[in-house]
XYZ file of C-alpha atoms in Angstrom:
687
model
C 184.152 83.535 150.428
C 184.288 87.291 149.975
C 181.720 87.155 147.123
C 179.296 85.163 149.280
C 179.669 87.677 152.099
C 178.974 90.610 149.754
C 175.872 88.961 148.228
C 174.515 88.169 151.699
C 175.050 91.767 152.767
C 173.272 93.139 149.671
C 170.354 90.797 150.237
C 169.963 91.902 153.822
C 170.159 95.545 152.690
C 167.323 95.041 150.150
C 165.153 93.346 152.752
C 165.864 96.113 155.245
C 164.994 98.824 152.728
C 161.741 97.067 151.862
C 160.802 96.847 155.549
C 161.635 100.533 155.967
C 159.368 101.526 153.035
C 156.556 99.293 154.293
C 156.637 100.757 157.777
C 158.269 104.142 158.223
C 157.484 105.425 154.705
C 154.094 103.740 154.314
C 152.054 106.952 154.686
C 154.218 108.850 152.172
C 153.921 106.266 149.415
C 150.194 105.811 150.060
C 149.687 109.515 149.382
C 151.745 109.244 146.194
C 149.607 106.307 145.042
C 146.455 108.322 145.647
C 147.782 111.013 143.319
C 148.735 108.566 140.551
C 145.977 106.284 139.249
C 145.611 104.378 136.046
C 142.412 102.979 134.705
C 141.021 101.666 131.446
C 137.663 103.024 130.315
C 135.497 101.521 127.599
C 134.558 104.016 124.888
C 131.178 103.380 123.279
C 130.965 103.487 119.485
C 128.196 105.285 117.621
C 125.358 102.944 116.756
C 124.575 102.635 113.051
C 121.476 104.146 111.468
C 118.461 102.314 110.071
C 117.397 103.758 106.727
C 114.352 103.405 104.509
C 114.711 102.019 100.986
C 115.340 105.531 99.641
C 117.822 106.538 102.345
C 115.565 108.370 104.816
C 116.458 108.021 108.483
C 114.123 105.673 110.354
C 116.296 105.224 113.438
C 119.407 107.127 114.467
C 121.412 107.784 117.612
C 121.632 111.136 119.351
C 123.559 111.918 122.549
C 121.736 112.220 125.864
C 123.246 113.055 129.219
C 122.795 112.526 132.946
C 124.358 115.323 135.001
C 126.133 115.053 138.382
C 128.173 117.012 140.928
C 131.414 115.985 142.648
C 131.411 117.886 145.942
C 135.019 116.918 146.660
C 136.348 118.845 143.650
C 138.952 121.563 144.242
C 136.407 124.419 144.196
C 134.902 123.045 147.417
C 138.181 123.308 149.361
C 136.929 126.806 150.118
C 133.108 126.948 150.198
C 132.923 130.711 149.759
C 132.700 130.582 145.939
C 130.036 127.852 146.018
C 127.929 129.677 148.611
C 128.229 132.901 146.606
C 126.964 131.240 143.406
C 124.497 128.733 144.903
C 121.372 130.869 144.519
C 122.257 131.746 140.914
C 122.832 128.080 140.110
C 119.482 127.017 141.612
C 117.541 129.803 139.880
C 119.144 128.807 136.571
C 118.292 125.128 137.115
C 114.701 126.112 137.912
C 114.392 127.923 134.562
C 115.754 124.914 132.706
C 113.776 122.360 134.778
C 110.618 124.195 135.929
C 109.207 120.982 137.438
C 111.384 121.660 140.490
C 111.626 124.981 142.357
C 114.875 126.836 143.049
C 114.481 126.099 146.758
C 114.104 122.364 146.046
C 117.284 122.431 143.938
C 119.073 124.206 146.782
C 118.019 121.577 149.309
C 119.064 118.800 146.933
C 122.519 120.234 146.249
C 123.213 121.071 149.876
C 122.216 117.543 150.848
C 124.839 116.209 148.430
C 127.480 118.652 149.702
C 127.049 117.563 153.330
C 126.680 113.847 152.674
C 128.995 111.698 154.799
C 130.734 108.864 152.980
C 131.818 105.480 154.317
C 135.500 106.456 154.269
C 134.778 109.397 156.554
C 134.963 112.081 153.888
C 132.214 114.653 153.435
C 130.598 115.426 150.054
C 129.102 113.080 147.470
C 131.332 112.277 144.491
C 128.527 111.441 142.002
C 125.428 113.367 143.087
C 122.614 113.496 140.504
C 121.411 117.014 139.711
C 118.466 115.772 137.602
C 117.089 112.208 137.699
C 116.455 111.762 133.981
C 118.454 112.024 130.785
C 118.572 115.358 129.000
C 119.351 116.230 125.379
C 122.447 118.033 124.138
C 120.871 121.488 124.023
C 119.634 121.220 127.620
C 123.024 119.922 128.729
C 124.713 122.962 127.175
C 122.271 125.288 128.966
C 123.193 123.719 132.312
C 126.878 123.819 131.393
C 126.708 127.611 130.985
C 125.322 128.320 134.473
C 127.549 130.159 136.990
C 130.051 127.936 138.826
C 129.120 124.978 136.601
C 130.851 126.635 133.646
C 134.274 126.171 135.270
C 136.488 123.205 134.291
C 134.900 119.978 135.508
C 137.834 119.013 137.721
C 137.456 122.317 139.544
C 133.665 122.750 139.718
C 132.873 119.044 140.052
C 130.107 119.280 137.430
C 130.315 116.217 135.185
C 128.104 114.083 132.980
C 127.496 110.564 131.693
C 126.821 110.348 127.951
C 124.394 107.860 126.426
C 123.390 107.058 122.881
C 119.647 107.590 122.690
C 117.772 105.991 119.815
C 115.565 108.414 117.915
C 112.992 107.613 115.214
C 112.402 110.700 113.047
C 109.109 109.222 111.783
C 107.794 108.429 115.249
C 105.866 105.177 115.580
C 105.922 104.439 111.845
C 106.855 100.738 111.469
C 107.988 100.830 115.100
C 107.587 97.118 115.817
C 109.589 96.204 112.726
C 112.320 98.820 113.137
C 112.698 97.860 116.800
C 113.872 99.601 119.936
C 116.515 99.795 122.642
C 116.344 99.484 126.409
C 116.977 103.077 127.447
C 119.095 102.367 130.517
C 121.269 99.693 128.914
C 121.369 100.929 125.308
C 120.676 97.335 124.250
C 118.277 96.171 121.548
C 115.256 94.081 122.455
C 113.026 93.664 119.384
C 112.714 94.220 115.646
C 115.559 94.922 113.238
C 117.453 96.643 116.051
C 117.772 93.243 117.733
C 118.148 91.083 114.620
C 121.002 93.205 113.238
C 122.395 94.322 116.588
C 125.887 92.943 115.920
C 126.087 95.036 112.721
C 124.576 98.209 114.177
C 126.352 98.152 117.550
C 129.960 98.531 116.424
C 133.034 97.709 118.525
C 133.892 99.604 121.757
C 137.304 101.205 122.142
C 139.532 101.541 125.190
C 140.954 104.746 126.661
C 143.553 104.738 129.389
C 142.789 107.283 132.114
C 145.709 108.499 134.207
C 145.246 110.714 137.246
C 148.268 112.780 138.184
C 147.961 115.329 140.994
C 144.142 115.460 140.703
C 144.217 115.890 136.929
C 143.174 113.245 134.443
C 144.807 112.451 131.121
C 143.001 110.323 128.558
C 145.294 108.210 126.400
C 143.547 106.281 123.580
C 144.517 102.607 123.524
C 142.163 101.362 120.825
C 139.709 103.556 118.942
C 136.009 102.579 118.865
C 134.643 101.311 115.570
C 131.240 102.810 114.816
C 128.404 100.514 113.790
C 127.312 100.102 110.192
C 124.066 101.437 108.740
C 121.414 99.100 107.354
C 119.112 99.955 104.460
C 115.668 98.429 104.829
C 113.160 97.662 102.104
C 110.475 99.799 103.766
C 109.115 102.737 101.793
C 108.169 105.517 104.215
C 105.370 106.870 102.015
C 103.821 103.427 101.481
C 104.168 102.648 105.176
C 102.398 105.874 106.117
C 99.677 105.224 103.542
C 99.026 101.689 104.819
C 99.029 102.779 108.458
C 96.546 105.597 107.909
C 94.203 103.417 105.821
C 94.181 100.649 108.434
C 93.776 103.049 111.367
C 90.774 104.737 109.750
C 89.024 101.401 109.185
C 89.785 100.103 112.687
C 88.215 103.222 114.173
C 85.193 102.856 111.901
C 84.492 99.198 112.730
C 85.747 99.348 116.349
C 88.431 96.752 115.631
C 90.704 95.309 118.293
C 93.732 94.659 116.138
C 94.871 95.156 112.563
C 97.677 93.999 110.279
C 98.698 95.146 106.804
C 101.660 93.907 104.754
C 102.675 95.262 101.353
C 105.166 93.126 99.423
C 106.944 93.683 96.119
C 106.133 90.748 93.857
C 109.417 90.292 92.000
C 111.852 90.713 94.903
C 109.829 89.861 98.008
C 110.718 93.265 99.494
C 108.457 94.326 102.359
C 107.514 97.888 101.430
C 105.130 98.386 104.358
C 104.222 96.391 107.457
C 101.655 97.680 109.956
C 100.850 96.162 113.364
C 98.124 98.044 115.222
C 96.383 97.163 118.459
C 93.959 99.087 120.641
C 95.349 100.079 124.046
C 93.451 100.737 127.271
C 92.867 104.388 126.261
C 91.241 103.315 123.010
C 94.151 104.481 120.856
C 95.686 102.368 118.100
C 99.394 101.840 118.592
C 102.188 99.651 117.202
C 102.182 96.938 119.826
C 103.136 93.353 119.046
C 104.471 92.419 115.596
C 101.345 90.381 114.863
C 102.123 90.272 111.131
C 104.810 87.672 111.782
C 103.798 86.214 115.147
C 99.988 86.012 115.292
C 99.115 82.522 114.101
C 95.417 81.815 113.813
C 92.922 80.028 111.601
C 93.106 82.113 108.404
C 89.606 81.429 107.122
C 88.586 81.649 103.496
C 91.869 83.083 102.193
C 93.107 79.504 102.739
C 90.629 78.131 100.177
C 92.948 79.299 97.405
C 95.649 76.927 98.677
C 93.146 74.044 98.775
C 91.994 74.553 95.196
C 95.551 75.171 93.955
C 96.498 71.726 95.309
C 93.526 70.187 93.488
C 94.382 72.028 90.246
C 98.047 71.044 90.484
C 97.126 67.402 91.137
C 94.667 67.654 88.211
C 91.882 66.044 90.219
C 89.694 68.866 88.912
C 90.003 70.256 85.362
C 91.943 73.486 84.810
C 88.999 74.910 82.921
C 87.195 74.798 86.302
C 84.098 73.309 84.669
C 83.607 70.756 87.438
C 80.087 71.282 88.839
C 79.449 71.248 92.588
C 75.950 70.683 93.968
C 75.868 73.015 96.978
C 72.102 72.656 97.309
C 70.345 75.115 99.600
C 73.506 76.133 101.435
C 73.706 73.346 104.045
C 75.446 69.994 103.531
C 76.117 67.171 105.950
C 79.847 66.496 106.330
C 80.406 63.318 108.328
C 77.740 64.202 110.871
C 78.367 67.947 111.047
C 76.521 70.587 108.993
C 78.715 72.580 106.584
C 77.046 75.922 105.801
C 77.513 78.645 103.240
C 77.207 82.249 104.417
C 73.908 82.636 102.483
C 72.266 79.425 103.669
C 69.328 81.362 105.087
C 68.714 82.766 101.581
C 68.694 79.383 99.854
C 72.372 78.853 99.020
C 74.045 78.837 95.612
C 72.689 75.633 94.072
C 74.878 74.183 91.306
C 78.124 76.134 90.758
C 81.482 75.374 89.144
C 84.892 75.471 90.836
C 85.675 79.056 89.813
C 82.336 80.327 91.089
C 82.900 78.502 94.397
C 85.888 80.747 95.061
C 84.208 83.868 93.687
C 81.395 83.575 96.229
C 83.591 81.855 98.863
C 81.359 78.789 99.139
C 82.349 76.633 102.103
C 80.427 73.712 100.692
C 81.984 74.108 97.254
C 85.556 73.885 98.545
C 85.078 71.309 101.298
C 83.058 69.003 99.036
C 85.782 68.956 96.359
C 88.620 68.324 98.804
C 86.695 65.675 100.752
C 85.603 63.916 97.546
C 89.072 63.651 96.001
C 91.284 63.435 99.121
C 88.981 61.886 101.746
C 90.470 58.425 101.271
C 94.045 59.796 101.327
C 94.196 63.038 103.349
C 97.982 62.776 103.578
C 98.176 63.516 99.853
C 96.221 66.742 100.409
C 98.438 67.921 103.282
C 101.550 67.059 101.284
C 100.064 69.196 98.517
C 99.703 72.118 100.936
C 103.359 71.730 101.864
C 104.246 71.636 98.166
C 102.427 74.859 97.203
C 104.261 76.784 99.920
C 101.511 77.763 102.363
C 103.378 75.747 105.029
C 106.832 77.119 104.148
C 109.127 78.245 106.973
C 110.142 81.696 105.721
C 113.184 81.867 108.051
C 112.613 85.551 108.739
C 115.384 87.586 110.417
C 112.915 89.042 112.939
C 112.655 87.573 116.419
C 109.125 86.360 117.182
C 108.291 84.761 113.844
C 106.231 81.585 114.115
C 106.166 79.202 111.114
C 102.760 77.804 110.064
C 101.251 74.825 111.799
C 99.457 72.429 109.435
C 99.375 68.967 110.869
C 99.621 65.626 109.090
C 96.847 63.027 109.556
C 97.238 61.138 112.841
C 94.467 59.020 114.337
C 96.550 57.386 117.074
C 97.604 60.429 119.115
C 96.128 61.023 122.560
C 96.395 64.791 122.073
C 92.930 66.011 121.019
C 94.392 69.073 119.285
C 96.386 66.785 116.970
C 93.809 64.042 116.453
C 92.639 63.585 112.863
C 88.934 62.859 112.504
C 86.690 62.542 109.451
C 85.621 66.184 109.793
C 89.194 67.500 109.947
C 89.773 67.466 106.187
C 86.653 69.405 105.087
C 87.103 72.022 107.805
C 90.837 72.327 107.149
C 90.124 72.933 103.467
C 88.212 76.143 104.264
C 90.836 77.572 106.631
C 90.108 76.035 110.018
C 92.232 73.640 112.121
C 95.423 75.333 110.915
C 97.582 78.097 112.373
C 99.134 80.574 109.921
C 100.579 84.077 110.397
C 99.678 86.847 107.895
C 103.259 87.006 106.558
C 102.971 83.410 105.324
C 99.627 84.028 103.650
C 100.853 87.088 101.750
C 104.023 85.224 100.703
C 101.829 82.471 99.249
C 99.681 84.951 97.323
C 102.843 86.740 96.204
C 104.065 83.463 94.699
C 100.833 83.160 92.696
C 101.302 86.717 91.440
C 104.940 85.870 90.629
C 103.895 83.006 88.318
C 104.679 80.364 90.919
C 108.044 81.597 92.245
C 107.988 82.000 96.022
C 110.283 84.729 97.388
C 111.499 85.057 100.954
C 110.191 88.302 102.471
C 113.141 90.710 102.521
C 113.419 93.409 105.199
C 117.042 94.544 104.747
C 118.826 94.891 101.421
C 122.165 96.566 102.206
C 124.731 97.246 104.902
C 126.571 100.569 104.609
C 129.806 101.800 106.138
C 130.573 105.485 105.701
C 128.104 105.586 102.826
C 129.736 102.653 100.995
C 127.919 99.360 100.423
C 129.832 96.591 102.186
C 127.185 93.876 102.007
C 124.183 93.137 99.812
C 121.241 90.938 100.775
C 120.029 89.672 97.417
C 116.402 88.553 96.879
C 116.123 84.899 97.854
C 113.953 82.310 96.126
C 112.374 79.792 98.509
C 110.565 77.683 95.887
C 111.149 77.904 92.153
C 107.637 76.706 91.300
C 104.880 76.120 93.836
C 102.554 74.582 91.223
C 102.356 73.925 87.491
C 102.269 77.032 85.252
C 98.822 75.985 84.034
C 97.436 75.726 87.572
C 98.985 79.093 88.517
C 97.490 80.799 85.456
C 94.064 79.370 86.213
C 94.253 80.575 89.817
C 95.344 84.065 88.730
C 92.226 84.286 86.525
C 89.932 83.031 89.298
C 91.323 85.547 91.804
C 90.761 88.380 89.348
C 87.143 87.241 88.960
C 86.735 87.172 92.772
C 87.230 90.941 92.719
C 85.478 91.778 89.449
C 82.501 89.408 89.857
C 82.548 88.002 93.389
C 82.677 89.033 97.050
C 85.898 91.050 96.722
C 84.458 93.957 94.726
C 85.205 96.552 97.398
C 88.918 95.800 97.075
C 88.873 96.586 93.363
C 89.689 99.761 91.465
C 88.306 101.498 88.382
C 91.836 102.400 87.310
C 93.502 98.969 87.250
C 92.677 95.293 87.774
C 92.915 93.709 91.204
C 93.035 90.013 92.126
C 92.499 88.539 95.568
C 90.397 86.582 98.014
C 88.274 87.511 101.000
C 88.334 85.708 104.328
C 86.031 85.787 107.367
C 86.818 83.357 110.170
C 85.538 82.967 113.690
C 88.496 82.855 116.092
C 88.853 81.742 119.674
C 88.652 84.232 122.537
C 91.494 84.913 124.953
C 90.636 81.699 126.827
C 90.862 79.553 123.671
C 87.097 79.066 123.479
C 84.562 79.583 120.691
C 81.537 79.298 122.988
C 81.958 82.081 125.547
C 79.016 84.065 124.167
C 81.332 86.629 122.555
C 82.099 85.999 118.891
C 85.403 87.288 117.546
C 86.198 87.447 113.846
C 89.416 87.476 111.849
C 88.671 89.404 108.666
C 91.127 89.183 105.792
C 91.724 90.190 102.227
C 94.808 88.939 100.404
C 95.669 89.658 96.795
C 97.851 91.487 94.296
C 97.724 94.380 91.840
C 97.663 95.230 88.969
C 96.249 91.796 88.202
C 97.437 91.747 84.572
C 101.036 92.657 85.498
C 101.445 92.256 89.272
C 103.792 94.664 91.038
C 102.657 94.302 94.651
C 100.913 91.754 96.803
C 99.133 92.761 99.981
C 97.236 91.328 102.915
C 94.997 93.210 105.337
C 93.660 91.546 108.500
C 91.297 92.964 111.109
C 90.250 91.360 114.378
C 86.939 92.526 115.803
C 84.173 91.421 118.102
C 80.585 90.876 116.952
C 78.685 91.572 113.766
C 78.796 93.036 111.189
C 81.971 91.274 110.073
C 83.096 91.057 106.463
C 86.543 90.344 105.061
C 85.642 91.896 101.721
C 83.665 94.821 103.119
C 86.200 95.810 105.799
C 89.684 94.466 105.079
C 88.959 94.739 101.358
C 88.287 98.471 101.731
C 91.690 98.998 103.355
C 93.296 96.957 100.548
C 91.540 99.226 98.025
C 92.919 102.409 99.642
C 96.440 100.989 99.840
C 96.401 99.762 96.232
C 95.084 103.003 94.795
C 97.469 105.082 96.912
C 100.471 103.054 95.809
C 99.502 103.075 92.125
C 98.766 106.828 92.204
C 102.458 107.411 92.891
C 103.302 105.669 89.632
C 101.057 107.776 87.405
C 103.018 109.907 84.940
C 101.038 113.093 84.403
C 102.135 116.035 82.258
C 103.160 119.171 84.145
C 100.928 121.143 81.786
C 97.886 119.471 83.370
C 98.683 121.175 86.691
C 99.970 124.497 85.331
C 98.866 127.588 87.215
C 99.424 130.819 85.287
C 99.628 132.767 88.560
C 102.403 130.587 90.000
C 106.161 131.068 89.737
C 107.304 129.017 86.745
C 110.915 128.599 87.889
C 111.072 127.457 91.529
C 113.700 128.616 94.002
C 116.112 125.839 94.868
C 118.035 125.904 98.129
C 121.656 124.860 98.382
C 121.656 121.071 98.466
C 122.470 118.179 96.192
C 122.644 120.191 92.971
C 122.810 117.076 90.787
C 119.447 115.832 92.063
C 117.947 119.346 91.987
C 118.974 119.766 88.355
C 117.476 116.376 87.523
C 114.151 117.500 89.002
C 114.292 120.765 87.025
C 115.040 118.778 83.870
C 112.055 116.481 84.438
C 109.879 119.562 84.953
C 111.044 120.946 81.603
C 112.894 123.899 83.167
C 116.117 124.933 81.452
C 117.588 126.586 84.550
C 120.591 124.608 85.775
C 121.961 126.752 88.609
C 120.551 126.807 92.100
C 119.588 129.937 93.987
C 121.128 130.853 97.306
C 124.444 131.827 98.794
C 127.573 129.861 97.858
C 129.570 128.870 100.914
C 133.270 128.292 101.201
C 134.297 124.685 101.706
C 135.715 125.334 105.222
C 132.822 127.510 106.469
C 129.631 126.009 107.978
C 126.597 126.738 105.780
C 123.203 127.772 107.121
C 120.992 124.721 106.558
C 117.922 125.908 108.471
C 114.774 125.423 106.439
C 116.220 122.526 104.442
C 115.042 118.933 104.470
C 117.174 116.399 106.339
C 118.715 114.887 103.238
C 119.991 118.149 101.719
C 121.145 119.458 105.084
C 123.136 116.287 105.837
C 124.597 116.383 102.315
C 125.800 119.981 102.701
C 127.373 119.418 106.117
C 128.949 116.017 105.547
C 130.574 117.086 102.274
C 132.432 119.702 104.342
C 133.724 117.126 106.820
C 131.191 117.406 109.658
C 129.593 114.401 111.335
C 125.836 114.900 111.366
C 123.108 113.562 113.655
C 119.430 114.251 113.070
C 116.712 114.755 115.698
C 113.029 115.105 114.776
C 111.255 115.221 111.432
C 110.342 117.905 108.927
C 112.603 120.871 108.123
C 115.796 121.894 109.925
C 114.899 124.279 112.758
C 118.256 124.495 114.546
C 121.859 123.415 113.950
C 124.309 122.982 116.833
C 127.358 123.931 114.724
C 126.714 127.631 113.955
C 126.543 128.892 110.381
C 129.604 130.850 109.297
C 131.911 129.104 111.768
C 135.276 127.758 110.623
C 134.900 123.985 110.259
C 137.086 121.638 112.267
C 137.197 118.315 110.407
C 135.425 115.500 112.258
C 133.355 117.822 114.446
C 129.739 116.937 115.129
C 126.659 118.920 114.160
C 123.233 118.013 115.569
C 120.252 119.040 113.457
C 116.886 119.599 115.129
C 113.990 119.079 112.711
C 110.445 120.298 113.287
């Protein structure tokens, strides 16, 4: 009985104490709660870099900031200090941001200081000083202004940090490299999007505790930075292809242009250019048309048609089969098929090889209609077999596989209906939809003796400089046609350049093989009869023809005549091929010797192993590099160096390096001669 009485008494005492705290002491404990807050904050990881095939930065992250004021910070308990420094602050902001006057800054800041909040308090807690993001150097300039240079919890000056994506090479391969939404730091196209899960990393969590108006950050889980990816793109080849295509587009007043350079053996994409003319008449990287723009390819498709016929052995591999093209016009099931020179009398009797050399529409369509007219399904199955219809399964968002339809005479859809004229017109590159990436992959397979490779854009994933994943070259088809048919086609394509319409794509220094293409394409309304004729001009091929290293396709879209695949796209192909092969020439240093020049070059501090290798190749016995030797724990002066050597020197001493710009190092945020704190960050500005 006594125990029950005691327990009842204790229970009533607990309830009474709780009621006392909830009523009489409510205000006291509310104030205590306001002084003690806990919160979990997500910590963003550093996004991984995108590198070229030789390790040059093509996309990297640099910090950017938005700056704010908290007008309820402790310094505003007494406004005298703020009012004393206000003019100095506004004059300093005006020098940093001259777009706004000192008086305008003063009005803006005073508006934030006197703003009334919903809870009755006065003074904005998160008032923007400048509406846009600023870089690190600008942020540090603002941070050093009077009043703002006090601790943030006293002055109220604070910032939000963002990872801004920077491309040191500007718009080079922009549509393929990809981009991020600035406000959300999220990828939306290109390799940035396709490999976002690898590049993004894993956010961490920091516990924030506020005690008596002071915050303490307690790490809960550390962020895991994203990995780097190494692409197959060669910066020099990319720049070469872009300049060659831009020059030709300007010359012919083209609307759009595409160029793809592919390594024969591996399928590596060494360069991919997507140019379109904007409203100001400038050529920019717009849509990734190389993988997404499906259209009727024109005469470059004739190679696939004849390869099917050669593989099926319906025509002899010695290409002696004679075609009677007549005067350049032939009736094909009620429609006239014309050669480009029909007004000049046509080609008369020609063999199969010559039909491709001069790109005879009649020659190709007659052969395909003669041997496959009674069984067009066999022809289309042959196209599927030789790989022109292959789904390349590219990692890039926006890729559209080819559309080559099977014969169907029962469909109600006119675009899919198979008529008697479908086969001859399909054989010369009409009534199909193929993107340039598929065409160059097909030609690459011919150059590769029949082995079709998947186009490769990324070859490695790196973490802290170590390879953690390899993307090996992938074979899509072991043999697209018989070795005999492939060899015959290789010979024909070489003759197209040496003896046919593709002469402008050739070179005096090495052999080139390829095929021209000129096709009329529909306008923006899907019509061919609007009175405005648009052309899709192509040249696809490979070089050197006797030992192929690279395949390439160049496409130009333009309005009106003149329009020539060989004379326009072929010229761009020529410049790309010669530029690429010039890099492989091994010339003696004696041929370029200048007696007035310094024989032994000065070598800055950098990767001494690579520098010595260069000196060795130049025949110079000197093995030591010039310049000051720095202690391991002292920051070296890397101004004037290239990005690679500068990053090497700083990272080997324990600094984390971020690069902004292109060219030589102009500024370094971690001063030279300063004692190094391991894990600190140094931002290099290149110009």
